Short mmCIF file of C-alpha atoms in Angstrom, two decimals:
data_model
loop_
_atom_site.label_atom_id
_atom_site.label_comp_id
_atom_site.label_asym_id
_atom_site.label_seq_id
_atom_site.Cartn_x
_atom_site.Cartn_y
_atom_site.Cartn_z
CA MET A 1 2.18 81.30 31.60
CA SER A 2 2.61 78.91 29.15
CA PRO A 3 4.37 75.58 30.69
CA ALA A 4 8.12 75.39 29.72
CA LYS A 5 9.25 72.92 26.66
CA ARG A 6 10.97 69.86 27.71
CA ALA A 7 14.81 69.58 26.20
CA PRO A 8 15.35 67.71 23.47
CA ARG A 9 16.96 64.33 24.45
CA ILE A 10 20.27 64.09 24.13
CA VAL A 11 21.51 60.82 22.36
CA ALA A 12 24.55 59.56 23.65
CA GLU A 13 25.78 58.12 21.02
CA LEU A 14 25.48 61.20 19.14
CA GLY A 15 26.50 63.70 21.44
CA ARG A 16 23.20 65.52 20.72
CA PRO A 17 19.69 65.84 19.98
CA GLU A 18 18.30 63.25 17.25
CA THR A 19 16.96 65.20 14.12
CA PRO A 20 13.15 64.37 12.98
CA ASP A 21 14.95 61.92 9.88
CA GLU A 22 17.03 60.29 12.87
CA THR A 23 14.33 59.74 14.90
CA ARG A 24 12.46 58.22 12.06
CA THR A 25 15.18 56.02 11.00
CA ARG A 26 15.98 54.55 14.69
CA LEU A 27 12.10 53.70 15.10
CA ALA A 28 11.71 52.15 12.03
CA GLU A 29 14.88 50.13 12.22
CA ASN A 30 13.49 48.79 16.13
CA SER A 31 10.57 47.70 14.14
CA ARG A 32 12.00 45.29 11.99
CA LYS A 33 14.21 43.98 14.94
CA TYR A 34 11.07 43.75 17.21
CA ARG A 35 9.34 41.80 13.68
CA SER A 36 12.45 39.87 12.89
CA HIS A 37 13.05 38.58 16.21
CA LYS A 38 9.40 37.82 16.70
CA THR A 39 9.16 35.38 13.31
CA VAL A 40 12.13 33.59 14.34
CA ASN A 41 10.02 32.95 17.45
CA ASN A 42 7.20 31.80 15.97
CA LEU A 43 9.25 29.56 13.33
CA VAL A 44 11.20 27.64 16.79
CA LEU A 45 7.80 27.17 18.48
CA SER A 46 6.18 25.76 15.00
CA LEU A 47 9.14 23.40 14.69
CA LEU A 48 8.78 22.71 18.65
CA ALA A 49 5.06 21.74 17.79
CA THR A 50 5.66 19.97 14.75
CA LEU A 51 8.34 17.23 16.32
CA GLY A 52 5.84 16.92 19.25
CA THR A 53 3.32 15.74 16.99
CA VAL A 54 5.22 13.46 15.46
CA LEU A 55 6.90 12.27 18.39
CA VAL A 56 3.31 11.31 19.57
CA LEU A 57 2.78 9.88 16.35
CA VAL A 58 5.66 7.42 16.48
CA LEU A 59 4.83 6.22 20.31
CA LEU A 60 1.35 5.81 18.77
CA VAL A 61 2.14 3.73 16.02
CA PRO A 62 2.76 0.22 16.65
CA ARG A 63 6.14 -0.89 15.28
CA SER A 64 7.76 -4.61 14.85
CA ASP A 65 10.87 -6.01 12.66
CA ALA A 66 8.50 -9.05 12.10
CA PRO A 67 6.73 -9.35 8.62
CA GLN A 68 3.32 -8.34 8.73
CA ASN A 69 1.72 -11.92 8.10
CA ARG A 70 -1.80 -11.28 9.37
CA ASP A 71 -3.87 -14.10 9.44
CA VAL A 72 -7.41 -13.62 6.95
CA ASP A 73 -10.74 -15.49 7.47
CA PHE A 74 -11.02 -15.96 3.78
CA ALA A 75 -13.98 -18.42 4.16
CA ALA A 76 -15.90 -15.62 5.88
CA VAL A 77 -15.43 -13.27 3.00
CA ALA A 78 -16.34 -15.57 0.69
CA ALA A 79 -19.38 -16.57 2.24
CA GLN A 80 -20.53 -12.89 1.75
CA VAL A 81 -19.30 -12.26 -1.42
CA GLN A 82 -21.03 -15.98 -2.89
CA PRO A 83 -24.84 -15.28 -3.03
CA GLY A 84 -25.56 -14.54 -6.69
CA LEU A 85 -22.96 -15.99 -8.10
CA THR A 86 -23.46 -18.73 -10.07
CA ASP A 87 -19.73 -20.45 -9.76
CA PRO A 88 -18.62 -21.65 -5.96
CA LEU A 89 -15.84 -19.52 -5.30
CA LEU A 90 -13.00 -21.75 -3.82
CA VAL A 91 -12.38 -22.05 -0.15
CA PRO A 92 -9.19 -24.08 0.23
CA GLU A 93 -8.21 -25.93 3.44
CA LEU A 94 -5.09 -24.68 3.72
CA PRO A 95 -1.82 -26.97 4.66
CA SER A 96 -0.50 -26.90 7.80
CA GLY A 97 1.69 -24.04 8.30
CA TRP A 98 0.22 -22.08 5.27
CA THR A 99 -1.72 -18.46 6.34
CA ALA A 100 -3.66 -16.02 4.07
CA ASN A 101 -3.05 -12.53 4.23
CA ALA A 102 -5.95 -11.34 2.17
CA ALA A 103 -9.45 -12.23 0.88
CA GLN A 104 -11.13 -9.72 -1.70
CA TRP A 105 -13.88 -9.36 -4.27
CA ARG A 106 -12.53 -7.66 -7.17
CA LEU A 107 -15.36 -6.18 -9.37
CA GLY A 108 -13.02 -5.55 -12.09
CA GLY A 109 -11.30 -2.69 -13.75
CA SER A 110 -12.15 -1.23 -17.72
CA ASP A 111 -12.46 -5.36 -18.52
CA LYS A 112 -15.40 -5.57 -16.22
CA ILE A 113 -14.34 -9.64 -14.99
CA PRO A 114 -14.84 -9.84 -11.54
CA SER A 115 -12.84 -11.92 -9.53
CA TRP A 116 -12.02 -13.76 -6.03
CA TYR A 117 -8.42 -13.37 -4.86
CA ILE A 118 -7.24 -14.89 -1.70
CA GLY A 119 -3.16 -14.07 -0.61
CA LEU A 120 -1.66 -17.15 0.64
CA ILE A 121 2.00 -17.17 2.59
CA THR A 122 3.26 -20.96 2.38
CA ALA A 123 5.23 -22.78 4.92
CA LYS A 124 8.40 -21.87 3.26
CA THR A 125 6.82 -18.45 3.42
CA GLU A 126 6.79 -17.75 -0.37
CA PHE A 127 3.66 -16.13 -2.04
CA ILE A 128 1.06 -17.52 -3.85
CA GLY A 129 -1.82 -15.39 -5.44
CA LEU A 130 -5.00 -17.62 -5.90
CA THR A 131 -7.51 -15.47 -8.21
CA GLN A 132 -10.90 -17.05 -9.47
CA ALA A 133 -12.27 -15.19 -12.77
CA LEU A 134 -16.03 -15.32 -13.87
CA GLY A 135 -15.90 -14.99 -17.57
CA ALA A 136 -12.60 -14.80 -18.20
CA ASN A 137 -11.00 -13.83 -21.56
CA PRO A 138 -7.58 -14.60 -23.08
CA SER A 139 -7.07 -10.63 -23.04
CA TRP A 140 -7.39 -10.43 -19.56
CA LEU A 141 -5.38 -13.72 -18.94
CA ALA A 142 -2.42 -12.59 -21.03
CA ASP A 143 -2.65 -9.17 -18.42
CA GLU A 144 -2.61 -10.90 -15.63
CA LEU A 145 0.32 -13.16 -16.55
CA GLN A 146 2.42 -10.13 -18.47
CA ASP A 147 2.28 -11.92 -21.66
CA ALA A 148 4.03 -14.83 -20.30
CA PRO A 149 4.04 -17.75 -22.86
CA VAL A 150 2.76 -21.05 -21.88
CA ALA A 151 5.77 -23.74 -20.64
CA GLY A 152 4.19 -26.91 -20.77
CA THR A 153 1.15 -28.97 -19.06
CA VAL A 154 0.66 -31.00 -15.62
CA MET A 155 -1.80 -33.27 -14.18
CA ILE A 156 -2.12 -32.76 -10.31
CA ALA A 157 -5.17 -34.87 -8.25
CA GLY A 158 -7.15 -35.23 -11.85
CA VAL A 159 -7.16 -31.32 -12.98
CA THR A 160 -5.06 -30.52 -15.72
CA TRP A 161 -3.01 -26.99 -15.68
CA ASP A 162 -1.15 -24.71 -17.60
CA VAL A 163 2.11 -23.99 -16.53
CA TYR A 164 3.46 -20.57 -17.12
CA ARG A 165 6.98 -19.23 -16.34
CA ASN A 166 7.96 -15.58 -16.00
CA THR A 167 10.40 -14.81 -18.70
CA ALA A 168 11.07 -11.32 -17.20
CA PRO A 169 14.57 -10.11 -15.86
CA GLU A 170 14.49 -11.20 -12.48
CA ASP A 171 14.22 -7.81 -10.69
CA ASP A 172 11.39 -7.10 -12.56
CA ARG A 173 9.02 -10.47 -11.70
CA GLY A 174 7.88 -9.18 -8.80
CA ASN A 175 5.30 -11.72 -6.82
CA PHE A 176 5.50 -13.50 -10.37
CA GLU A 177 7.93 -16.37 -10.99
CA SER A 178 5.86 -18.97 -11.74
CA ALA A 179 2.04 -19.78 -12.37
CA LEU A 180 -0.72 -22.78 -13.46
CA VAL A 181 -3.91 -21.73 -14.58
CA THR A 182 -7.07 -23.89 -15.45
CA THR A 183 -10.66 -23.61 -16.58
CA ALA A 184 -13.80 -24.91 -14.87
CA GLY A 185 -17.42 -23.81 -15.24
CA ASP A 186 -17.39 -20.11 -15.86
CA SER A 187 -14.61 -19.76 -14.01
CA THR A 188 -10.50 -19.53 -14.44
CA TYR A 189 -8.41 -20.48 -11.69
CA LEU A 190 -4.82 -18.81 -11.29
CA LEU A 191 -2.22 -19.96 -9.22
CA VAL A 192 0.55 -17.04 -9.15
CA GLY A 193 3.61 -16.06 -7.12
CA THR A 194 7.00 -16.80 -5.89
CA ALA A 195 6.62 -20.50 -4.80
CA ASP A 196 8.37 -23.42 -6.19
CA ASP A 197 6.76 -26.15 -8.08
CA GLU A 198 6.40 -28.10 -5.32
CA GLU A 199 4.20 -25.92 -3.25
CA LEU A 200 1.99 -24.89 -6.42
CA ALA A 201 1.63 -28.59 -6.73
CA VAL A 202 0.45 -28.79 -2.81
CA LEU A 203 -2.47 -25.96 -3.52
CA ALA A 204 -3.44 -27.47 -6.63
CA ALA A 205 -4.06 -30.68 -5.08
CA VAL A 206 -5.92 -29.38 -2.69
CA LEU A 207 -8.24 -27.33 -4.85
CA ALA A 208 -8.86 -30.32 -7.16
CA GLU A 209 -11.98 -31.42 -5.67
CA GLN A 210 -13.54 -28.27 -5.52
CA ILE A 211 -12.64 -27.45 -9.04
CA SER A 212 -13.35 -30.86 -10.47
CA SER A 213 -17.15 -30.17 -8.74
CA ASN A 214 -17.30 -26.84 -10.34
CA SER A 215 -16.44 -28.50 -13.69
CA THR A 216 -19.29 -31.44 -13.36
CA GLU A 217 -22.15 -28.70 -12.29
CA GLY A 218 -21.27 -27.03 -15.67
CA GLN A 219 -22.04 -29.71 -18.04
#
């Protein structure tokens, strides 16, 4: 005796059993809704994980409203670079209230002109970039000074400097308002920044003895 067949399930909305086509349609729609719901859940979980990562990074990164004026030991950097160089690198004794926030030995780009660089913050919180380039040429100097013309000369503590003024529109000057340039030995010295003439002269006076010594050694 064969088992009795189960009566087709009555669908309440239809009041009758589903046809095969209706069953396939219902199953397909249920599958679509499941996938859609799962996608939304995965998106929410992904967003929560991302926000959690960002929050951790925000908590870990130190924040301060004060300027990042780190004090760099440029003398130590110069001592590491100096061996093998013919000209002595400038190592100034900074005036009170001045700090250095950068010190780099730059190998030079396509011009192959190496240079010693110290970034300085003055007592008036202005900026001066001190650069000592070895074997510099007029083309390199023009690039460094954005083709600014010589505005005059000034003697400070026995050293003669060419004075440059940035003639570009104020918004385009960046950290170059004025500059002092001199040469000694194989070195070209640049003081470029936003500092006024008084503070440029203060730094030039501090450097005078070292520059004059290099000039004497080069003779």
